[in-house]
XYZ file of C-alpha atoms in Angstrom:
641
model
C 142.959 -40.131 32.615
C 143.754 -37.898 29.574
C 140.572 -36.641 28.019
C 139.731 -37.635 24.326
C 141.575 -35.215 21.835
C 139.349 -32.565 20.293
C 139.694 -29.651 17.578
C 140.308 -26.170 19.212
C 137.185 -24.344 18.915
C 137.375 -21.219 16.258
C 135.396 -18.037 16.471
C 132.485 -17.976 18.660
C 129.558 -16.160 18.260
C 127.904 -14.262 21.011
C 125.392 -16.783 21.503
C 127.556 -20.108 21.534
C 128.791 -19.523 25.049
C 128.792 -23.150 26.700
C 129.085 -21.777 30.456
C 126.249 -20.885 32.126
C 125.840 -17.028 32.620
C 127.677 -15.640 35.608
C 126.502 -12.924 38.419
C 129.523 -10.880 37.171
C 131.630 -9.309 39.761
C 131.423 -5.339 40.195
C 134.433 -3.731 38.766
C 135.136 -2.993 42.520
C 135.538 -6.400 43.524
C 138.378 -7.141 41.849
C 141.978 -6.265 42.811
C 145.363 -5.855 40.792
C 148.302 -8.546 40.659
C 151.360 -7.296 38.283
C 154.738 -8.571 37.380
C 155.498 -5.020 35.862
C 155.006 -6.351 32.764
C 151.560 -7.999 32.668
C 148.740 -8.008 34.659
C 145.842 -9.958 36.088
C 142.757 -8.992 38.353
C 141.201 -11.287 40.848
C 138.016 -10.993 42.390
C 137.071 -11.127 46.032
C 135.544 -14.643 45.202
C 139.045 -15.761 44.376
C 138.655 -15.903 40.865
C 141.563 -14.614 38.293
C 139.226 -13.386 35.790
C 141.654 -11.504 33.629
C 145.215 -12.190 32.917
C 147.553 -10.711 29.937
C 150.726 -12.010 29.672
C 154.000 -11.354 28.697
C 152.644 -8.105 28.084
C 150.171 -5.515 29.615
C 148.578 -5.667 25.889
C 148.946 -9.235 25.181
C 145.821 -11.121 24.298
C 144.225 -12.705 27.734
C 144.674 -16.124 28.930
C 141.894 -15.632 31.233
C 138.939 -13.419 30.302
C 136.128 -14.221 32.247
C 135.837 -10.107 33.226
C 134.656 -9.628 29.423
C 132.799 -12.865 28.732
C 131.477 -15.969 30.964
C 133.167 -18.477 28.522
C 136.662 -16.501 28.221
C 138.644 -18.531 31.177
C 139.252 -18.048 34.994
C 141.101 -19.938 37.486
C 138.954 -20.006 40.801
C 140.542 -20.873 44.126
C 137.497 -20.686 47.219
C 135.803 -22.219 49.881
C 133.249 -25.049 48.797
C 130.474 -23.362 50.522
C 129.194 -19.975 51.887
C 131.971 -17.610 53.107
C 132.599 -13.873 54.165
C 135.502 -12.223 52.684
C 138.271 -9.699 53.657
C 141.158 -8.582 51.733
C 144.303 -6.457 51.915
C 147.605 -6.136 50.327
C 150.379 -7.214 52.116
C 152.477 -3.889 53.399
C 154.037 -2.384 50.541
C 153.716 -5.211 48.350
C 151.344 -6.081 45.269
C 150.762 -9.504 46.837
C 147.100 -9.632 47.661
C 145.700 -11.578 50.810
C 142.355 -12.635 50.865
C 140.974 -14.080 53.784
C 137.795 -16.600 53.673
C 135.816 -16.958 56.844
C 133.319 -20.140 56.876
C 131.293 -21.846 59.436
C 134.218 -24.386 59.681
C 137.128 -22.002 59.902
C 139.273 -19.691 58.228
C 141.724 -19.966 55.310
C 143.977 -17.106 53.848
C 144.702 -17.383 49.913
C 147.919 -15.556 48.676
C 148.018 -14.210 45.224
C 151.044 -12.487 43.055
C 152.558 -12.567 39.721
C 155.927 -13.479 40.254
C 158.917 -11.543 39.675
C 162.596 -12.493 38.993
C 163.980 -14.390 41.530
C 166.619 -12.200 43.187
C 165.564 -9.023 41.396
C 165.507 -6.223 44.321
C 165.045 -2.461 43.946
C 164.979 -0.558 40.493
C 166.065 -4.052 38.947
C 162.315 -5.334 40.073
C 160.156 -6.034 36.970
C 162.933 -5.922 34.441
C 162.792 -9.816 33.752
C 159.859 -11.066 34.864
C 159.002 -15.038 34.643
C 155.022 -14.357 33.881
C 154.149 -17.142 36.580
C 150.991 -16.667 38.696
C 151.649 -17.672 41.976
C 148.697 -18.820 44.432
C 149.081 -20.349 48.171
C 146.062 -21.070 50.391
C 146.548 -21.693 53.994
C 144.151 -22.688 56.752
C 144.654 -20.257 59.625
C 141.426 -21.819 61.939
C 139.501 -24.955 61.924
C 139.082 -27.146 58.711
C 138.055 -25.599 55.638
C 136.964 -27.981 52.094
C 138.117 -25.735 49.337
C 137.742 -25.994 45.594
C 139.884 -25.289 42.628
C 138.839 -24.621 39.035
C 141.369 -23.690 36.438
C 140.049 -23.119 32.798
C 142.436 -21.142 30.578
C 141.226 -19.877 27.341
C 143.637 -17.984 25.253
C 143.292 -15.152 22.592
C 140.728 -13.509 24.474
C 138.741 -16.902 24.483
C 139.031 -17.949 20.922
C 141.321 -21.006 21.798
C 139.995 -23.475 24.235
C 143.356 -25.534 24.483
C 143.424 -29.141 25.289
C 144.880 -30.055 28.773
C 147.170 -32.934 29.121
C 149.475 -34.192 32.318
C 153.245 -34.611 31.933
C 155.202 -35.385 34.847
C 152.909 -34.171 37.143
C 152.601 -30.723 35.565
C 149.151 -29.670 33.892
C 150.203 -28.406 30.220
C 148.059 -26.916 27.753
C 148.058 -27.532 23.801
C 146.722 -25.295 21.069
C 147.171 -22.050 20.079
C 150.179 -19.678 20.063
C 150.280 -19.234 24.015
C 151.082 -22.014 26.531
C 150.358 -22.419 30.199
C 151.917 -25.207 32.530
C 150.587 -25.326 36.120
C 151.439 -27.187 38.967
C 149.612 -28.261 42.174
C 150.477 -29.708 45.729
C 147.199 -31.135 45.965
C 145.496 -33.566 43.857
C 143.958 -32.421 40.845
C 142.081 -33.915 37.834
C 141.311 -32.994 33.972
C 137.688 -32.745 33.540
C 137.241 -31.786 29.890
C 138.781 -28.384 29.230
C 139.344 -27.411 32.656
C 141.050 -28.616 35.661
C 139.577 -29.098 38.889
C 140.254 -30.008 42.542
C 138.632 -30.333 45.865
C 140.469 -30.527 49.012
C 140.252 -30.124 52.589
C 142.874 -27.927 54.720
C 143.197 -28.439 58.411
C 144.862 -25.574 60.475
C 148.250 -24.677 59.424
C 148.059 -26.920 56.166
C 148.828 -25.322 52.846
C 148.012 -25.916 49.268
C 150.135 -24.443 46.471
C 149.705 -23.620 42.796
C 151.696 -21.855 40.018
C 150.860 -21.371 36.673
C 153.555 -20.174 34.191
C 152.613 -18.392 30.716
C 155.021 -19.551 27.628
C 154.757 -18.827 23.931
C 156.038 -20.918 21.070
C 156.081 -24.242 20.654
C 159.169 -25.441 22.688
C 159.269 -27.986 25.880
C 157.404 -27.084 28.839
C 159.430 -25.092 31.020
C 160.045 -25.337 34.731
C 157.181 -24.336 37.250
C 158.344 -22.585 40.225
C 158.125 -23.612 43.771
C 155.097 -21.437 44.800
C 156.200 -20.946 48.218
C 159.537 -19.946 47.751
C 158.662 -17.799 44.743
C 156.277 -16.191 46.823
C 158.456 -15.380 49.379
C 160.919 -13.912 46.804
C 157.924 -11.770 45.371
C 157.296 -10.083 48.557
C 160.788 -9.459 49.255
C 161.169 -7.937 45.932
C 158.484 -5.543 46.292
C 159.381 -4.417 50.055
C 162.841 -3.659 48.544
C 161.497 -1.346 46.063
C 159.387 0.564 48.524
C 162.171 0.929 50.954
C 164.085 2.599 48.468
C 161.530 5.327 48.692
C 160.893 7.665 51.404
C 157.200 7.240 53.027
C 155.026 10.199 51.821
C 153.940 11.805 55.091
C 150.675 13.712 55.064
C 146.846 13.117 55.933
C 146.366 10.109 53.567
C 149.910 8.682 53.306
C 148.464 5.202 53.146
C 146.389 6.001 50.024
C 149.525 7.784 48.543
C 151.907 4.784 49.185
C 148.993 2.297 47.531
C 148.687 4.844 44.891
C 152.469 4.911 44.239
C 152.475 1.171 44.039
C 149.652 0.961 41.899
C 151.654 3.209 39.260
C 154.654 0.862 39.503
C 152.565 -2.143 38.655
C 151.534 -0.409 35.723
C 154.715 0.306 34.772
C 156.542 -1.842 31.816
C 159.828 -1.985 33.336
C 162.046 -3.338 30.566
C 161.170 -0.069 28.616
C 159.747 2.313 31.423
C 156.348 3.128 29.699
C 153.476 3.795 32.230
C 150.185 2.577 30.929
C 146.915 4.055 31.483
C 144.996 0.956 32.976
C 145.736 -3.004 32.612
C 142.262 -3.381 30.987
C 140.254 -3.346 27.800
C 136.820 -2.059 27.323
C 135.357 -1.721 30.949
C 132.732 0.515 30.189
C 132.308 4.351 30.593
C 128.466 3.495 30.729
C 127.529 -0.165 31.613
C 125.671 -1.439 28.652
C 126.929 0.994 26.255
C 129.194 1.291 23.566
C 131.934 3.600 24.980
C 134.326 0.844 25.662
C 138.230 1.691 24.846
C 141.432 -0.288 25.239
C 143.563 1.423 27.887
C 146.538 -1.027 28.204
C 149.010 1.504 26.237
C 151.061 4.651 27.259
C 149.960 8.082 26.856
C 151.975 11.181 26.603
C 149.131 13.344 27.545
C 149.188 12.328 31.097
C 153.193 12.459 31.312
C 153.682 15.765 33.484
C 151.287 15.033 36.131
C 152.578 11.145 36.365
C 156.195 12.348 36.808
C 155.307 14.694 39.313
C 153.482 12.319 41.159
C 156.346 9.927 41.107
C 158.576 12.987 42.305
C 156.405 13.382 45.271
C 156.055 9.700 46.374
C 158.490 7.861 44.662
C 161.756 9.114 43.945
C 163.568 10.752 40.733
C 164.392 7.368 39.046
C 161.303 6.411 38.048
C 160.199 10.061 36.663
C 163.682 9.627 34.556
C 163.218 6.536 33.344
C 159.610 7.464 31.974
C 160.646 10.274 30.277
C 163.777 8.245 28.288
C 160.886 6.259 27.280
C 158.769 8.922 26.202
C 161.665 10.451 24.419
C 162.688 7.319 22.511
C 159.099 6.799 21.290
C 158.309 10.136 19.988
C 161.836 11.374 19.174
C 161.380 10.629 15.665
C 157.962 12.584 14.869
C 158.764 16.384 16.326
C 160.285 17.087 12.624
C 157.083 16.046 10.539
C 154.928 18.733 12.372
C 153.549 16.750 15.461
C 153.794 14.159 17.807
C 151.497 10.765 18.217
C 149.638 11.043 21.726
C 149.855 7.203 22.620
C 152.250 4.278 22.168
C 152.362 0.695 22.947
C 154.888 0.030 25.766
C 158.097 -0.562 23.655
C 157.105 2.708 21.769
C 154.986 0.955 19.161
C 153.066 3.449 16.795
C 150.642 1.331 14.981
C 147.699 0.880 17.547
C 144.873 0.038 15.058
C 141.651 -0.547 16.682
C 139.454 -3.549 16.128
C 136.314 -5.337 17.675
C 136.109 -8.715 19.363
C 132.710 -9.654 18.234
C 132.905 -12.925 19.942
C 132.710 -11.553 23.510
C 129.800 -10.411 25.231
C 131.488 -7.723 27.108
C 131.457 -6.928 30.682
C 127.715 -7.010 31.840
C 126.885 -6.831 27.823
C 129.049 -3.560 27.188
C 129.562 -4.237 23.559
C 131.517 -3.894 21.667
C 134.651 -5.073 23.223
C 137.705 -3.449 21.577
C 141.383 -3.860 21.476
C 143.832 -1.377 20.119
C 142.925 2.186 20.282
C 142.647 4.770 17.419
C 143.365 7.494 19.217
C 146.867 7.258 17.919
C 145.608 8.757 14.665
C 144.241 11.671 16.426
C 145.790 15.400 16.656
C 146.040 16.558 20.322
C 147.822 19.584 20.857
C 148.125 19.291 24.450
C 150.806 16.725 23.928
C 153.587 19.719 23.130
C 153.146 20.802 26.836
C 152.824 17.528 28.810
C 156.361 16.660 27.305
C 158.210 20.249 27.702
C 156.814 20.490 31.192
C 158.152 17.047 32.282
C 161.397 18.079 30.517
C 161.254 21.280 32.839
C 160.620 18.910 36.101
C 163.750 16.758 35.017
C 165.899 19.892 33.996
C 168.674 19.222 35.967
C 168.988 16.171 34.128
C 168.920 17.511 30.606
C 172.566 17.950 30.633
C 172.648 13.944 30.585
C 170.488 13.456 27.930
C 171.508 12.502 24.257
C 171.701 15.363 21.774
C 168.362 13.810 19.850
C 166.421 14.216 23.032
C 167.509 17.717 23.549
C 166.883 18.691 19.825
C 163.560 16.944 20.070
C 162.401 19.345 22.589
C 163.435 22.341 20.695
C 161.388 21.168 17.667
C 158.363 20.287 20.063
C 158.377 23.805 21.121
C 158.768 25.116 17.351
C 155.561 22.958 16.337
C 153.542 24.247 19.611
C 154.349 27.895 18.305
C 153.561 26.999 14.845
C 150.398 24.860 15.302
C 148.839 26.491 18.651
C 145.910 28.025 16.718
C 144.640 24.741 14.953
C 141.381 22.903 16.329
C 142.084 19.234 17.735
C 140.387 16.292 19.289
C 141.052 17.651 22.820
C 142.238 16.018 26.227
C 139.179 13.850 26.164
C 139.861 12.540 22.848
C 136.566 13.492 21.160
C 135.279 11.432 18.266
C 132.864 13.524 16.906
C 135.147 16.580 15.281
C 137.807 18.683 15.922
C 137.550 22.086 17.959
C 139.423 24.999 19.694
C 139.659 23.196 22.953
C 140.630 25.819 25.391
C 142.850 22.971 27.682
C 144.708 22.282 24.403
C 145.644 26.072 23.839
C 146.898 25.892 27.264
C 148.698 23.346 27.093
C 150.827 24.850 24.210
C 150.997 27.798 26.337
C 152.860 25.642 28.781
C 154.901 24.095 26.210
C 156.348 27.531 24.899
C 156.349 28.958 28.765
C 158.705 25.823 29.878
C 160.898 25.804 26.372
C 161.402 29.635 27.378
C 163.041 28.830 30.543
C 164.854 26.012 29.457
C 166.020 27.963 26.116
C 169.754 28.091 27.494
C 170.007 24.487 28.232
C 168.296 23.617 24.904
C 171.074 25.610 23.291
C 168.889 27.804 21.354
C 169.667 31.362 19.895
C 168.083 34.497 21.315
C 165.974 35.006 18.258
C 164.403 31.630 18.498
C 163.442 32.126 22.264
C 162.337 35.482 21.572
C 159.616 34.021 18.873
C 158.539 31.356 21.209
C 158.062 34.013 24.310
C 155.936 36.212 21.405
C 153.868 33.095 20.669
C 153.431 32.014 24.657
C 152.124 35.650 24.981
C 149.740 35.777 22.000
C 148.400 32.492 23.268
C 147.811 33.791 26.655
C 146.222 36.768 25.205
C 143.655 34.649 23.059
C 142.936 32.346 25.967
C 141.973 35.532 28.121
C 139.688 36.760 25.442
C 138.350 33.771 23.830
C 138.242 31.384 26.608
C 136.135 33.415 28.956
C 132.016 33.153 28.736
C 130.685 36.534 30.383
C 127.359 34.385 29.965
C 128.617 31.529 31.929
C 130.848 33.436 34.143
C 133.540 30.874 33.755
C 136.141 29.795 31.331
C 134.684 27.292 28.997
C 135.827 23.889 27.213
C 136.116 25.442 23.682
C 136.251 28.721 22.495
C 132.776 30.375 21.557
C 131.165 27.488 23.706
C 129.070 28.109 26.597
C 129.833 24.038 27.877
C 131.812 24.000 31.186
C 134.469 21.420 31.003
C 136.813 20.439 34.103
C 139.833 20.440 32.210
C 140.110 24.068 32.552
C 140.645 23.673 36.069
C 144.246 22.939 34.955
C 144.598 26.862 34.443
C 145.805 27.381 37.631
C 147.695 24.131 38.131
C 150.175 24.663 35.409
C 150.433 28.383 36.596
C 148.722 30.065 33.908
C 146.458 31.587 36.395
C 146.977 32.725 40.171
C 144.425 30.489 42.454
C 143.459 34.005 43.778
C 142.788 35.430 40.250
C 139.126 36.561 39.943
C 138.225 34.726 36.907
C 139.688 31.475 38.101
C 137.935 31.573 41.516
C 134.812 32.175 39.568
C 135.667 29.499 37.427
C 136.249 26.859 39.996
C 133.000 28.020 41.846
C 130.597 27.580 38.889
C 132.254 23.993 38.295
C 131.810 23.101 41.898
C 128.252 24.165 41.282
C 127.352 23.094 38.001
C 129.365 19.746 37.138
C 129.815 18.210 40.614
C 127.294 15.925 42.585
C 128.027 15.289 46.278
C 131.851 15.684 45.773
C 132.133 13.964 42.366
C 132.973 15.828 39.600
C 131.875 15.144 35.702
C 134.043 16.102 32.858
C 131.722 18.292 30.914
C 128.053 20.078 30.693
C 125.831 17.372 29.598
C 128.130 14.376 30.029
C 126.059 11.188 30.140
C 128.584 8.920 31.798
C 129.860 8.925 35.459
C 132.014 11.592 37.385
C 135.361 11.461 36.159
C 137.827 10.600 39.263
C 140.743 12.696 38.124
C 138.326 15.964 37.671
C 137.296 15.477 41.420
C 141.157 15.276 42.128
C 141.736 18.472 39.906
C 138.819 20.121 41.821
C 139.995 19.704 45.109
C 143.586 20.615 44.424
C 142.169 24.099 42.866
C 140.283 24.729 46.072
C 143.346 23.762 48.223
C 145.379 26.155 46.529
C 142.336 28.674 46.687
C 142.461 28.468 50.340
C 139.064 26.472 50.713
C 140.721 23.841 52.492
C 137.346 22.498 54.255
C 135.764 22.199 50.554
C 138.826 20.767 49.073
C 138.933 17.925 51.683
C 134.829 17.293 50.940
C 135.676 16.898 47.483
C 138.904 15.072 47.981
C 137.251 12.272 50.450
C 134.267 12.007 48.310
C 136.677 10.700 45.632
C 138.665 8.190 47.650
C 135.550 7.402 49.385
C 134.674 5.437 46.159
C 137.887 3.497 46.099
C 137.579 -0.052 46.693
C 138.429 -2.303 49.893
C 142.156 -2.131 48.664
C 142.301 1.182 47.828
C 141.936 1.148 43.740
C 140.076 3.595 41.963
C 138.890 3.057 37.992
C 138.370 5.922 35.709
C 134.862 6.851 36.627
C 132.537 6.347 39.233
C 128.363 5.961 38.426
C 126.750 8.756 40.062
C 123.582 6.552 40.611
C 125.343 4.225 42.978
C 128.688 5.358 43.302
C 130.421 2.408 42.033
C 133.328 2.167 39.967
C 133.183 2.167 36.069
C 135.761 2.233 33.430
C 138.914 0.784 32.864
C 140.295 -0.353 36.189
C 142.679 0.409 37.812
C 143.337 3.611 36.358
C 146.731 5.129 36.691
C 145.651 8.773 36.206
C 143.158 8.620 38.732
C 145.900 7.504 41.580
C 148.177 10.421 39.983
C 145.369 12.651 40.883
C 145.191 11.008 44.251
C 148.794 11.693 44.786
C 149.116 15.536 43.916
C 145.426 16.423 45.479
C 146.783 14.854 48.681
C 150.059 16.988 48.404
C 148.284 20.147 47.658
C 146.032 19.912 50.515
C 148.767 18.976 53.117
C 150.908 22.081 51.588
C 147.746 24.272 51.926
C 147.249 23.310 55.495
C 150.835 23.658 56.228
C 151.073 27.062 54.847
C 147.739 28.170 56.656
C 149.324 26.876 59.918
C 152.997 28.426 59.395
C 151.100 31.976 58.363
C 149.066 31.939 61.670
C 151.976 31.051 63.742
C 154.394 33.768 62.002
C 151.306 36.309 61.020
C 152.523 36.183 57.534
C 149.888 38.070 54.997
C 148.019 36.063 52.892
C 149.661 35.652 49.395
C 149.118 33.943 46.051
C 148.379 30.053 46.856
C 148.938 28.790 43.201
C 152.328 27.523 44.800
C 152.396 23.775 43.916
C 152.562 21.940 40.785
C 156.126 22.256 41.712
C 156.420 26.078 42.427
C 159.466 26.381 40.457
C 157.227 25.329 37.583
C 155.407 28.972 37.442
C 155.149 31.108 34.353
C 158.912 31.837 33.081
C 157.628 34.773 31.660
């Protein structure tokens, strides 16, 4: 029976929610689904509480993550159960096993990939369909399903109608069509079902996202689409040799996360698939991370080279160059872009959403696109250096762009900026920004011949590089603190100065570098988890713990490096995912999730520790003298000067 027609709801006030308040899951209770274009989050309880399609930055169709009334799709036992979850080997298909007093069922969830897509073609043309197959594996279990789409971050509550066995939505620019193998019924503004599965029986569901006002499209057969999607993920991982090391499983999962966060039509890698998951629960530092930052480029490319293959790194660099190439001649480069290279990411608030656990405002867009961050020059040129053997195949415009970037770094390095942490309280002379300008010129000098620059221009780069170095050594060091500090003239520590040894500015055995690492370990670290800066009121920043572990490993303090590394990975959730930050009170994940840069840091730190152990073992066996330990970051990336 069709529901009576009703007008679509417009803007809701924060107090107008018509659904009961929920006991919102912890961020760590979620797992990621991806079709390499959009993403969904599914809770331990079997509820998809976040889905943005067709792009990562599209408005949500399910948004209960940010408001109880913003939509969800739940499949779970109709009664108490215990839960165990895991991803299928080398895939992004999630398997959730519910155990009840009457039996066990397994729910497999995935975002469909294009039928027949394999290897590096995975994700190029995804159908934007959620697949859900639940199977009884023991006994007999009663299940329930509730499907409540809410478009435009919950602003649109569509009407639901049945057409030829398909449930379709009416209302708004987005549309969903859903089909189930079991009987379902429309109950007002949602679809519900209760069904019983005996051992060996399955129920299958598929919901496909569409845009526009055309006719309802096909809904895939969930079982065959799921099998093909699993095969597609496996074909991608089969192309990449398995990382061999102490934490190979976590490294493998991390590189799959990076692939899942890659918008495959362009090659852009987003920071995270969520917006406004708070840095402090209940606070206002809630940002949209569904965009691609150039700031993260060189570390991300190196992680891909370690744990994937050069193809992914090269595609990401090509996207980066396309997005930014038009700006270098204007005296700067935007730091963050949309997944297709969009520049205008103007930020605005969604006042109708209550936010994750009351963390308001909820924001979409990110005004960091307007900021000046000088570190971006070093990130791009360092990425080019990592891919230097492929420069001959790049477009002349890209080569010219790299030279223009070096010129801009040489001209502007002395200016204040907003810094790596995107401060919104004014610009300063951040050490990490000067450092990355040094990196820009250091790598540009090494690439000068490949970039086709003349000797005069190259010597200018060298001279400016050396001036930056001398300035950092003079103004970046604090005798009072006994360490490098976050900004010139400041007595505040900042974990970003750990990059000094990672990028080859300082040898890991340098007296000042060792002292800085020791002070940061003592003053910013709590049980192995590292805050970003002195007096930080948010949680520990995951990437900072991995930076510290990395520096400790190259310094030769392997036992401490492992302690710090394992403190960070010990906060990953049950399926190996990390957010941006960790609450130091209860060690729970906070911030946008999963965070690509956290997984990049995991890969790099694991590789650094493994390399340090291998080197130490080799020295013991051959009685080699101990030499400089700052040989990673790619040893070939050491200072050209």
